[in-house]
Amino acid sequence: MTDKVVVITGGSRGIGRAAALAAAARGFRVVVGYASNEAAAKEVVAQIEGKNGKAIAVKCDVGSEADILALFKAADEFGTLGALVNNAGILGKSGVRVDEMSAERIQQMMAVNVTGSILCAREAVKRMSTRHGGKGGVIVNLSSVAARLGAPNTYVDYAASKGAIDSFTIGLGYEVAGEGIRVAGIRPGLIDTEIHAAGGEPDRAHRLAHLVPMKRVGSAEEIANAIVWLISDEASYVTSAILDVSGGR
Ligand code: NAP
């Protein structure tokens, strides 16, 4: 158990929501970031408080540096930062080939999935690194098996953004390994959340379940279990590592 603060971007729905509930159950004070769905974020906070946990909801579009600075300011007022879960991520419309992609789509993808994650990590390192007087901590970055598979004819831009996250996880992990900070990535496979609807294919995970060696989709809770393990001291020798949680896919 811990009384440290964990910042979870996109903590209002899907994997981030499950991670928020799981982290609170382990004693973390949870900062639930959300982009626009305030009601969902407040529901997560209410669930945590209903079990005597501590949580706050903070609006933060990770595509905005000003929002990110405000998120970490709110976290500072809530307690000592011990972990960041870079979970917020977007998909573009599925089935768009690279030769049909607009610059706006690609820029938005990279701004949210890549730049947003790097800027959140910057703020977390400033607070947690022993180089800056901090007490150490953990950063978990949500990647995707798409980083390995490339997602051809589906969303190569998204896959590329997650490939960048994998490189970032490895590099940042080395950079801060001597400063008390561990950095790890998770590559989820087909997980049953609303992100597929955002890509225009609500049934995508179930439709492709037969391609998974375990022949089923995963749940947000199964990813959250890996997240809370990585931010716990049980994973104390894990850094610059990326864990596939994908049923073998
Ligand atoms: P989701 O169900 O669509 O939930 C997305 C969450 O991120 C929501 O809390 C949403 O906030 C927030 N969000 C969206 N855009 C944001 C932005 N610009 N700034 C800040 N927050 C933003 O997604 P999910 O399936 O849980 O995915 C979570 C992470 O896992 C993502 O990084 C995704 O790429 C990765 N992943 C998912 C799967 C999968 O199959 N589901 C597979 C591999 C990797 P609001 O509620 O305010 O909209």
XYZ file of N, CA and C and ligand atoms in Angstrom:
795
model
N 0.845 -1.193 0.000
C 0.000 0.000 0.000
C 0.888 1.253 0.000
N 0.323 2.327 -0.531
C 1.087 3.559 -0.656
C 0.126 4.727 -0.494
N 0.622 5.895 -0.166
C -0.274 7.057 -0.190
C 0.188 8.041 -1.261
N 0.977 7.530 -2.207
C 1.483 8.393 -3.277
C 0.387 8.691 -4.295
N 0.643 9.738 -5.053
C -0.285 10.134 -6.110
C 0.090 9.437 -7.413
N -0.923 8.929 -8.123
C -0.709 8.463 -9.493
C -1.572 9.323 -10.417
N -0.946 9.854 -11.448
C -1.668 10.598 -12.483
C -1.964 9.619 -13.611
N -3.242 9.503 -13.971
C -3.639 8.626 -15.076
C -4.326 9.489 -16.132
N -3.668 9.662 -17.279
C -4.322 10.428 -18.343
C -5.383 9.539 -18.982
N -6.508 10.148 -19.361
C -7.602 9.336 -19.907
C -8.083 8.312 -18.890
N -8.257 8.761 -17.651
C -8.687 7.846 -16.585
C -10.189 7.713 -16.464
N -10.908 8.391 -17.346
C -12.370 8.413 -17.224
C -13.061 7.204 -17.830
N -12.424 6.580 -18.831
C -13.084 5.452 -19.505
C -12.059 4.369 -19.862
N -12.570 3.193 -20.190
C -11.746 2.118 -20.729
C -10.622 1.671 -19.804
N -9.447 1.504 -20.386
C -8.291 0.982 -19.647
C -7.889 1.941 -18.527
N -7.934 3.236 -18.798
C -7.549 4.224 -17.779
C -8.473 4.168 -16.577
N -9.758 4.001 -16.846
C -10.738 3.886 -15.754
C -10.432 2.657 -14.896
N -10.204 1.528 -15.552
C -9.902 0.297 -14.808
C -8.615 0.461 -14.010
N -7.642 1.157 -14.586
C -6.372 1.378 -13.872
C -6.586 2.292 -12.670
N -7.451 3.288 -12.821
C -7.736 4.208 -11.709
C -8.345 3.441 -10.537
N -9.311 2.591 -10.828
C -9.971 1.823 -9.764
C -8.977 0.850 -9.110
N -8.151 0.210 -9.927
C -7.193 -0.764 -9.389
C -6.110 -0.069 -8.557
N -5.649 1.096 -9.014
C -4.604 1.819 -8.265
C -5.160 2.316 -6.932
N -6.402 2.800 -6.951
C -7.025 3.275 -5.701
C -7.162 2.127 -4.708
N -7.498 0.943 -5.222
C -7.652 -0.224 -4.339
C -6.327 -0.588 -3.681
N -5.221 -0.164 -4.291
C -3.898 -0.430 -3.709
C -3.385 0.763 -2.925
N -4.228 1.739 -2.694
C -3.868 2.845 -1.804
C -3.347 4.093 -2.474
N -3.239 4.088 -3.798
C -2.803 5.317 -4.483
C -3.882 6.394 -4.396
N -3.459 7.636 -4.297
C -4.346 8.786 -4.483
C -4.355 9.043 -5.990
N -5.532 9.008 -6.599
C -5.595 8.951 -8.059
C -6.055 10.278 -8.670
N -5.256 10.790 -9.584
C -5.671 11.937 -10.389
C -6.217 11.377 -11.701
N -7.522 11.527 -11.881
C -8.218 10.981 -13.040
C -8.285 12.065 -14.125
N -7.405 11.973 -15.108
C -7.456 12.938 -16.209
C -8.559 12.550 -17.186
N -9.146 13.552 -17.821
C -10.146 13.265 -18.856
C -10.098 14.379 -19.893
N -10.541 14.063 -21.114
C -10.511 15.062 -22.183
C -11.783 15.883 -22.200
N -12.938 15.224 -22.174
C -14.203 15.964 -22.268
C -15.334 15.317 -21.474
N -15.227 14.044 -21.161
C -16.335 13.336 -20.514
C -16.260 13.484 -18.985
N -16.674 14.672 -18.536
C -16.586 14.988 -17.105
C -17.429 14.027 -16.268
N -18.600 13.661 -16.796
C -19.498 12.769 -16.043
C -18.821 11.423 -15.791
N -18.145 10.892 -16.814
C -17.461 9.604 -16.645
C -16.337 9.724 -15.623
N -15.589 10.827 -15.688
C -14.485 11.018 -14.736
C -15.016 11.130 -13.311
N -16.120 11.862 -13.160
C -16.693 12.032 -11.811
C -17.223 10.709 -11.275
N -17.724 9.865 -12.173
C -18.219 8.543 -11.747
C -17.056 7.696 -11.211
N -15.896 7.798 -11.848
C -14.721 7.050 -11.375
C -14.313 7.551 -9.989
N -14.287 8.880 -9.846
C -13.931 9.465 -8.537
C -14.931 9.016 -7.469
N -16.215 9.032 -7.804
C -17.245 8.635 -6.830
C -17.071 7.173 -6.423
N -16.758 6.330 -7.396
C -16.542 4.896 -7.071
C -15.376 4.732 -6.106
N -14.310 5.476 -6.366
C -13.111 5.377 -5.510
C -13.435 5.894 -4.105
N -14.104 7.055 -4.050
C -14.433 7.630 -2.734
C -15.415 6.739 -1.978
N -16.278 6.053 -2.737
C -17.246 5.145 -2.106
C -16.566 3.983 -1.392
N -15.311 3.731 -1.784
C -14.541 2.656 -1.112
C -13.448 3.256 -0.239
N -13.677 4.508 0.207
C -12.744 5.212 1.098
C -11.396 5.513 0.464
N -11.349 5.532 -0.865
C -10.123 5.921 -1.551
C -10.132 7.424 -1.805
N -9.027 7.905 -2.359
C -8.901 9.340 -2.641
C -8.678 9.541 -4.136
N -9.465 10.433 -4.733
C -9.306 10.709 -6.162
C -9.844 12.088 -6.497
N -9.288 12.682 -7.548
C -9.832 13.925 -8.099
C -9.883 13.772 -9.617
N -10.845 14.460 -10.221
C -10.949 14.483 -11.683
C -10.394 15.814 -12.184
N -9.538 15.754 -13.199
C -8.961 16.985 -13.756
C -9.061 16.925 -15.279
N -9.659 17.975 -15.841
C -9.781 18.022 -17.302
C -8.405 18.268 -17.906
N -7.978 17.392 -18.790
C -6.676 17.565 -19.441
C -6.673 16.902 -20.802
N -6.732 17.738 -21.835
C -6.507 17.243 -23.196
C -4.992 17.174 -23.365
N -4.437 15.980 -23.520
C -2.978 15.875 -23.575
C -2.404 16.439 -24.884
N -3.279 16.877 -25.774
C -2.819 17.609 -26.954
C -2.499 19.061 -26.633
N -2.750 19.470 -25.381
C -2.515 20.854 -24.965
C -1.483 20.912 -23.849
N -0.369 21.600 -24.087
C 0.659 21.708 -23.044
C 0.112 22.445 -21.827
N -0.719 23.461 -22.052
C -1.287 24.216 -20.914
C -2.127 23.296 -20.032
N -2.906 22.417 -20.663
C -3.715 21.459 -19.893
C -2.816 20.518 -19.088
N -1.714 20.093 -19.693
C -0.798 19.166 -19.003
C -0.178 19.851 -17.783
N 0.221 21.105 -17.944
C 0.802 21.839 -16.806
C -0.230 21.974 -15.682
N -1.482 22.221 -16.054
C -2.549 22.353 -15.043
C -2.818 21.006 -14.362
N -2.729 19.927 -15.124
C -2.938 18.583 -14.557
C -1.907 18.295 -13.462
N -0.651 18.600 -13.753
C 0.403 18.300 -12.770
C 0.381 19.278 -11.600
N -0.104 20.490 -11.847
C -0.272 21.440 -10.729
C -1.328 20.904 -9.769
N -2.418 20.396 -10.322
C -3.474 19.809 -9.485
C -2.940 18.596 -8.730
N -2.098 17.809 -9.398
C -1.509 16.627 -8.747
C -0.605 17.057 -7.593
N 0.170 18.145 -7.788
C 1.061 18.646 -6.719
C 0.255 19.011 -5.480
N -0.912 19.594 -5.703
C -1.744 20.017 -4.563
C -2.392 18.825 -3.875
N -2.403 17.686 -4.557
C -3.082 16.477 -4.043
C -2.124 15.591 -3.241
N -0.818 15.728 -3.453
C 0.151 14.912 -2.719
C 1.446 14.733 -3.502
N 2.250 13.784 -3.072
C 3.556 13.539 -3.701
C 3.405 12.569 -4.860
N 3.848 13.007 -6.036
C 3.696 12.162 -7.222
C 4.584 10.922 -7.123
N 3.979 9.762 -7.320
C 4.732 8.505 -7.297
C 4.679 7.764 -8.613
N 3.690 8.088 -9.448
C 3.578 7.361 -10.721
C 2.762 8.162 -11.733
N 3.093 7.949 -12.990
C 2.335 8.484 -14.124
C 1.954 7.328 -15.027
N 0.685 7.269 -15.406
C 0.256 6.299 -16.419
C -0.148 7.095 -17.657
N 0.697 7.034 -18.676
C 0.428 7.711 -19.947
C -0.527 6.838 -20.742
N -1.814 6.993 -20.440
C -2.827 6.101 -21.018
C -3.626 6.746 -22.138
N -3.855 8.069 -22.057
C -4.708 8.735 -23.055
C -4.194 8.452 -24.455
N -5.099 8.050 -25.330
C -4.692 7.794 -26.701
C -5.891 7.842 -27.620
N -5.639 8.159 -28.874
C -6.735 8.230 -29.849
C -6.429 7.341 -31.054
N -7.510 6.969 -31.731
C -7.438 6.260 -33.013
C -8.028 7.191 -34.067
N -7.533 7.102 -35.274
C -8.242 7.764 -36.373
C -9.242 6.781 -36.950
N -9.977 7.234 -37.973
C -10.925 6.340 -38.636
C -10.174 5.130 -39.193
N -10.734 3.958 -38.948
C -10.116 2.719 -39.399
C -10.293 2.548 -40.919
N -9.337 1.891 -41.553
C -9.483 1.576 -42.978
C -9.011 2.672 -43.913
N -8.272 3.644 -43.378
C -7.743 4.716 -44.230
C -6.279 4.402 -44.534
N -5.973 4.273 -45.823
C -4.597 3.983 -46.228
C -3.721 5.226 -46.096
N -2.421 5.018 -46.027
C -1.500 6.154 -45.888
C -1.636 7.114 -47.073
N -1.877 6.560 -48.287
C -1.974 7.452 -49.454
C -3.287 8.235 -49.485
N -4.117 8.051 -48.470
C -5.371 8.816 -48.353
C -5.392 9.702 -47.104
N -4.328 9.672 -46.315
C -4.364 10.352 -45.014
C -4.109 11.846 -45.107
N -4.880 12.626 -44.335
C -4.660 14.072 -44.304
C -3.547 14.406 -43.316
N -2.898 15.535 -43.570
C -1.851 15.997 -42.652
C -2.447 16.270 -41.281
N -3.686 16.793 -41.262
C -4.334 17.135 -39.981
C -4.512 15.885 -39.127
N -4.939 14.794 -39.769
C -5.143 13.552 -39.016
C -3.830 13.074 -38.384
N -2.773 13.080 -39.205
C -1.479 12.570 -38.721
C -0.952 13.464 -37.598
N -1.086 14.787 -37.788
C -0.581 15.715 -36.766
C -1.330 15.561 -35.449
N -2.651 15.364 -35.536
C -3.457 15.184 -34.323
C -3.063 13.898 -33.599
N -2.878 12.834 -34.392
C -2.464 11.537 -33.835
C -1.156 11.671 -33.056
N -0.183 12.312 -33.686
C 1.132 12.443 -33.037
C 1.060 13.406 -31.848
N 0.253 14.461 -31.976
C 0.155 15.448 -30.881
C -0.385 14.806 -29.607
N -1.413 13.976 -29.759
C -2.037 13.359 -28.581
C -1.221 12.152 -28.112
N -0.991 11.198 -29.024
C -0.397 9.919 -28.599
C 1.091 10.032 -28.269
N 1.806 10.884 -28.993
C 3.264 10.935 -28.803
C 3.681 12.175 -28.002
N 3.408 13.363 -28.546
C 3.860 14.577 -27.852
C 3.223 14.669 -26.466
N 1.939 14.349 -26.380
C 1.251 14.410 -25.083
C 1.921 13.507 -24.062
N 2.255 12.286 -24.469
C 2.898 11.343 -23.541
C 4.278 11.840 -23.114
N 5.025 12.397 -24.075
C 6.388 12.863 -23.747
C 6.314 14.073 -22.804
N 5.360 14.979 -23.060
C 5.246 16.153 -22.186
C 4.791 15.754 -20.776
N 3.874 14.794 -20.678
C 3.461 14.318 -19.345
C 4.650 13.684 -18.630
N 5.441 12.906 -19.363
C 6.620 12.287 -18.755
C 7.613 13.361 -18.302
N 7.764 14.406 -19.103
C 8.661 15.504 -18.702
C 8.253 16.060 -17.344
N 6.957 16.326 -17.189
C 6.475 16.886 -15.920
C 6.667 15.899 -14.779
N 6.456 14.610 -15.060
C 6.623 13.598 -14.009
C 8.094 13.474 -13.605
N 9.001 13.486 -14.578
C 10.435 13.367 -14.270
C 10.895 14.559 -13.436
N 10.416 15.755 -13.768
C 10.801 16.946 -12.988
C 10.451 16.793 -11.519
N 9.362 16.069 -11.267
C 8.903 15.902 -9.876
C 9.484 14.668 -9.196
N 9.709 13.600 -9.941
C 10.082 12.325 -9.305
C 11.586 12.058 -9.305
N 12.338 12.651 -10.230
C 13.760 12.332 -10.354
C 14.551 12.804 -9.140
N 15.456 11.945 -8.664
C 16.333 12.355 -7.561
C 17.243 13.496 -8.014
N 17.479 13.596 -9.308
C 18.281 14.708 -9.850
C 17.644 16.063 -9.537
N 16.303 16.042 -9.420
C 15.572 17.280 -9.131
C 15.065 17.297 -7.687
N 15.627 16.443 -6.827
C 15.211 16.433 -5.417
C 14.004 15.558 -5.142
N 13.545 14.803 -6.154
C 12.387 13.925 -5.962
C 12.761 12.609 -5.308
N 11.746 11.803 -5.047
C 11.965 10.536 -4.340
C 11.834 9.313 -5.250
N 11.831 9.523 -6.557
C 11.707 8.407 -7.491
C 10.253 8.148 -7.843
N 10.056 7.181 -8.738
C 8.689 6.866 -9.154
C 8.694 5.981 -10.391
N 7.517 5.881 -10.989
C 7.345 4.973 -12.131
C 6.525 5.674 -13.225
N 6.895 5.428 -14.462
C 6.102 5.897 -15.604
C 5.720 4.674 -16.433
N 4.424 4.515 -16.668
C 3.951 3.425 -17.533
C 3.326 4.049 -18.781
N 3.812 3.624 -19.933
C 3.304 4.142 -21.206
C 2.460 3.082 -21.904
N 1.249 3.475 -22.330
C 0.394 2.544 -23.071
C 0.759 2.585 -24.545
N 1.305 1.479 -25.022
C 1.606 1.297 -26.431
C 0.483 0.459 -27.028
N 0.802 -0.401 -27.961
C -0.188 -1.286 -28.579
C 0.548 -2.358 -29.364
N -0.066 -3.531 -29.540
C 0.543 -4.530 -30.427
C 0.618 -3.984 -31.855
N -0.170 -2.935 -32.144
C -0.094 -2.304 -33.469
C 1.324 -1.821 -33.764
N 2.080 -1.496 -32.706
C 3.471 -1.046 -32.914
C 4.289 -2.153 -33.576
N 3.958 -3.416 -33.277
C 4.662 -4.557 -33.876
C 4.052 -4.961 -35.205
N 2.708 -4.869 -35.298
C 1.999 -5.388 -36.479
C 1.903 -4.365 -37.612
N 1.977 -3.060 -37.257
C 1.963 -2.019 -38.278
C 0.588 -1.560 -38.732
N -0.438 -2.381 -38.470
C -1.828 -2.043 -38.804
C -2.032 -1.592 -40.249
N -1.520 -2.357 -41.251
C -1.692 -1.952 -42.651
C -3.160 -1.927 -43.054
N -3.526 -0.978 -43.891
C -4.909 -0.818 -44.382
C -5.904 -0.552 -43.250
N -5.420 -0.246 -42.076
C -6.299 -0.031 -40.927
C -6.024 1.354 -40.338
N -4.872 1.498 -39.663
C -4.450 2.815 -39.155
C -2.947 2.795 -38.873
N -2.184 2.906 -39.960
C -0.725 2.876 -39.862
C -0.211 4.063 -39.032
N -0.933 5.190 -39.103
C -0.487 6.360 -38.325
C -0.557 6.064 -36.822
N -1.601 5.391 -36.409
C -1.738 4.999 -34.995
C -0.613 4.035 -34.621
N -0.374 3.027 -35.465
C 0.700 2.060 -35.193
C 2.040 2.774 -35.057
N 2.276 3.753 -35.936
C 3.540 4.494 -35.887
C 3.648 5.306 -34.603
N 2.518 5.844 -34.156
C 2.551 6.615 -32.892
C 2.914 5.694 -31.732
N 2.455 4.460 -31.769
C 2.774 3.524 -30.686
C 4.203 2.982 -30.819
N 4.702 2.894 -32.058
C 6.110 2.560 -32.241
C 6.991 3.622 -31.588
N 6.580 4.872 -31.731
C 7.321 5.967 -31.093
C 7.273 5.829 -29.570
N 6.138 5.409 -29.062
C 6.011 5.224 -27.610
C 6.957 4.120 -27.124
N 7.102 3.053 -27.908
C 8.029 1.980 -27.512
C 9.462 2.516 -27.438
N 9.875 3.264 -28.447
C 11.237 3.831 -28.433
C 11.408 4.787 -27.260
N 10.374 5.569 -27.012
C 10.420 6.541 -25.913
C 10.561 5.823 -24.565
N 9.829 4.730 -24.410
C 9.889 3.957 -23.155
C 11.307 3.463 -22.910
N 11.927 2.917 -23.956
C 13.280 2.377 -23.814
C 14.274 3.503 -23.505
N 14.195 4.562 -24.272
C 15.171 5.646 -24.121
C 15.037 6.396 -22.813
N 13.799 6.755 -22.468
C 13.608 7.480 -21.200
C 14.001 6.593 -20.021
N 13.677 5.302 -20.134
C 14.038 4.376 -19.049
C 15.538 4.402 -18.772
N 16.339 4.363 -19.854
C 17.797 4.425 -19.671
C 18.208 5.772 -19.079
N 17.543 6.842 -19.570
C 17.940 8.191 -19.178
C 17.779 8.422 -17.675
N 16.728 7.845 -17.091
C 16.426 8.149 -15.682
C 16.624 6.944 -14.755
N 17.246 5.878 -15.290
C 17.408 4.654 -14.483
C 18.218 4.909 -13.218
N 19.154 5.845 -13.282
C 19.983 6.146 -12.116
C 19.383 7.227 -11.233
N 18.146 7.620 -11.523
C 17.523 8.723 -10.783
C 16.263 8.281 -10.057
N 16.144 6.949 -9.838
C 15.024 6.443 -9.041
C 13.727 6.265 -9.812
N 13.783 6.428 -11.130
C 12.550 6.306 -11.925
C 12.642 5.082 -12.833
N 11.598 4.248 -12.773
C 11.462 3.149 -13.720
C 10.463 3.563 -14.801
N 10.710 3.114 -16.017
C 9.811 3.417 -17.136
C 9.488 2.102 -17.844
N 8.208 1.813 -18.000
C 7.816 0.565 -18.646
C 6.670 0.821 -19.613
N 6.561 -0.044 -20.594
C 5.468 0.057 -21.564
C 4.589 -1.177 -21.494
N 3.359 -1.014 -21.933
C 2.452 -2.155 -22.085
C 1.908 -2.099 -23.505
N 1.959 -3.261 -24.190
C 1.329 -3.347 -25.507
C 0.067 -4.186 -25.383
N -1.105 -3.525 -25.191
C -2.346 -4.307 -25.153
C -2.658 -4.847 -26.548
N -3.382 -5.972 -26.553
C -3.897 -6.503 -27.813
C -5.299 -5.974 -28.047
N -6.218 -6.848 -28.425
C -7.603 -6.441 -28.695
C -8.363 -6.386 -27.370
N -8.618 -5.179 -26.911
C -9.248 -4.992 -25.603
C -10.637 -4.396 -25.799
N -11.571 -4.896 -25.024
C -12.977 -4.519 -25.163
C -13.244 -3.151 -24.529
N -13.029 -2.078 -25.304
C -13.321 -0.711 -24.829
C -14.010 0.054 -25.966
N -14.314 1.316 -25.673
C -15.027 2.141 -26.661
C -14.100 2.733 -27.721
N -12.796 2.476 -27.619
C -11.869 3.097 -28.582
C -12.154 2.616 -30.001
N -12.647 1.390 -30.134
C -12.904 0.838 -31.473
C -14.063 1.576 -32.152
N -15.042 1.986 -31.346
C -16.156 2.782 -31.886
C -15.627 4.114 -32.405
N -14.642 4.665 -31.678
C -14.057 5.936 -32.110
C -13.375 5.772 -33.470
N -12.901 4.571 -33.777
C -12.288 4.307 -35.080
C -13.316 3.907 -36.125
N -14.608 3.948 -35.742
C -15.688 3.635 -36.688
C -16.018 2.161 -36.756
N -15.433 1.338 -35.879
C -15.660 -0.115 -35.904
C -15.920 -0.626 -34.487
N -17.115 -0.361 -33.934
C -17.375 -0.731 -32.537
C -17.110 -2.206 -32.249
N -17.310 -3.052 -33.260
C -17.210 -4.501 -33.048
C -15.824 -5.061 -33.390
N -14.866 -4.172 -33.654
C -13.565 -4.620 -34.166
C -12.903 -5.690 -33.292
N -12.851 -5.461 -31.981
C -12.133 -6.402 -31.107
C -12.754 -7.798 -31.209
N -14.081 -7.861 -31.134
C -14.745 -9.174 -31.169
C -14.628 -9.814 -32.557
N -14.713 -8.978 -33.607
C -14.627 -9.504 -34.974
C -13.281 -10.187 -35.229
N -12.222 -9.659 -34.597
C -10.873 -10.176 -34.846
C -10.391 -11.140 -33.765
N -11.264 -11.474 -32.824
C -10.848 -12.311 -31.691
C -10.274 -13.655 -32.144
N -10.751 -14.153 -33.298
C -10.263 -15.459 -33.765
C -8.776 -15.421 -34.139
N -8.225 -14.208 -34.340
C -6.803 -14.085 -34.684
C -5.902 -14.160 -33.455
N -6.513 -14.100 -32.287
C -5.747 -14.124 -31.033
C -5.503 -15.584 -30.644
N -4.247 -15.969 -30.369
C -4.013 -17.365 -29.967
C -4.928 -17.823 -28.842
N -5.267 -16.951 -27.908
C -6.179 -17.348 -26.830
C -7.647 -17.287 -27.246
N -7.906 -16.853 -28.488
C -9.254 -16.865 -29.081
C -10.290 -16.031 -28.336
N -9.821 -14.954 -27.722
C -10.780 -14.054 -27.078
C -10.191 -12.657 -26.974
N -11.067 -11.659 -26.757
C -10.591 -10.305 -26.504
C -10.166 -10.219 -25.037
N -9.425 -9.174 -24.726
C -9.034 -8.931 -23.340
C -9.935 -7.878 -22.722
N -9.919 -7.800 -21.403
C -10.716 -6.779 -20.709
C -9.807 -5.640 -20.242
N -10.426 -4.494 -19.999
C -9.669 -3.351 -19.474
C -9.016 -3.721 -18.140
N -9.699 -4.551 -17.371
C -9.159 -4.940 -16.057
C -7.873 -5.767 -16.225
N -7.797 -6.561 -17.284
C -6.580 -7.367 -17.481
C -5.372 -6.473 -17.796
N -5.608 -5.350 -18.461
C -4.517 -4.395 -18.697
C -4.215 -3.637 -17.405
N -5.269 -3.272 -16.690
C -5.082 -2.536 -15.421
C -4.248 -3.361 -14.440
N -4.449 -4.672 -14.433
C -3.665 -5.533 -13.529
C -2.172 -5.409 -13.824
N -1.839 -5.346 -15.110
C -0.423 -5.191 -15.487
C 0.080 -3.797 -15.102
N -0.774 -2.792 -15.277
C -0.371 -1.419 -14.939
C -0.061 -1.316 -13.446
N -0.961 -1.822 -12.604
C -0.731 -1.659 -11.159
C 0.445 -2.511 -10.681
N 0.700 -3.618 -11.376
C 1.907 -4.383 -11.021
C 3.153 -3.542 -11.357
N 3.170 -2.953 -12.549
C 4.351 -2.178 -12.962
C 4.591 -0.966 -12.072
N 3.521 -0.331 -11.573
C 3.752 0.846 -10.709
C 4.008 0.444 -9.261
N 3.918 -0.854 -8.964
C 4.162 -1.300 -7.588
C 5.637 -1.664 -7.395
N 6.037 -1.791 -6.146
C 7.417 -2.188 -5.846
C 7.697 -3.628 -6.250
N 6.649 -4.399 -6.513
C 6.870 -5.780 -6.969
C 7.602 -5.812 -8.304
N 7.517 -4.719 -9.051
C 8.197 -4.646 -10.350
C 9.488 -3.825 -10.234
N 10.126 -3.879 -9.054
C 11.229 -2.965 -8.732
C 12.474 -3.110 -9.627
N 12.608 -4.235 -10.366
C 13.788 -4.410 -11.234
C 13.403 -4.306 -12.714
N 12.192 -3.792 -12.971
C 11.695 -3.692 -14.349
C 11.815 -2.254 -14.840
N 12.665 -2.035 -15.835
C 12.685 -0.721 -16.488
C 13.109 -0.847 -17.942
N 12.735 0.140 -18.739
C 12.994 0.127 -20.193
C 12.468 -1.154 -20.829
N 11.402 -1.707 -20.250
C 10.845 -2.973 -20.729
C 9.421 -2.744 -21.214
N 9.007 -3.557 -22.187
C 7.659 -3.433 -22.740
C 6.980 -4.794 -22.665
N 5.824 -4.816 -22.015
C 5.119 -6.073 -21.752
C 3.929 -6.221 -22.703
N 3.881 -7.312 -23.454
C 2.706 -7.616 -24.282
C 1.634 -8.215 -23.398
N 0.446 -7.611 -23.416
C -0.706 -8.183 -22.687
C -1.784 -8.339 -23.745
N -1.708 -9.452 -24.480
C -2.416 -9.532 -25.754
C -2.910 -10.932 -26.102
N -2.974 -11.805 -25.132
C -3.455 -13.161 -25.410
C -2.586 -13.918 -26.391
N -1.327 -13.449 -26.555
C -0.391 -14.130 -27.440
C -0.282 -13.509 -28.828
N -1.143 -12.510 -29.123
C -1.136 -11.920 -30.470
C 0.092 -11.054 -30.698
P -11.022 4.599 -24.717
O -11.920 3.565 -24.178
O -11.351 5.255 -26.024
O -10.791 5.721 -23.597
C -9.974 6.797 -23.936
C -9.673 7.619 -22.701
O -8.701 8.598 -23.080
C -10.876 8.359 -22.172
O -10.740 8.489 -20.778
C -10.767 9.712 -22.869
O -11.325 10.787 -22.114
C -9.270 9.882 -22.936
N -8.827 10.730 -24.026
C -9.155 10.675 -25.342
N -8.525 11.660 -26.011
C -7.809 12.357 -25.097
C -6.985 13.497 -25.147
N -6.756 14.169 -26.302
N -6.420 13.935 -23.992
C -6.644 13.306 -22.838
N -7.431 12.227 -22.704
C -7.990 11.755 -23.842
O -9.532 4.003 -24.926
P -8.863 2.655 -24.352
O -9.220 1.539 -25.257
O -9.101 2.541 -22.917
O -7.324 2.974 -24.643
C -6.430 3.446 -23.637
C -5.010 3.339 -24.166
O -4.733 1.974 -24.504
C -4.759 4.146 -25.440
O -3.477 4.699 -25.399
C -4.862 3.107 -26.538
O -4.146 3.473 -27.676
C -4.266 1.903 -25.833
N -4.670 0.638 -26.447
C -5.974 0.224 -26.453
C -6.309 -0.986 -27.061
C -7.724 -1.511 -27.123
O -7.957 -2.510 -27.826
N -8.683 -0.916 -26.437
C -5.311 -1.766 -27.669
C -4.008 -1.316 -27.640
C -3.687 -0.115 -27.018
P -12.905 11.192 -22.227
O -13.638 10.150 -21.427
O -12.962 12.543 -21.625
O -13.239 11.152 -23.677
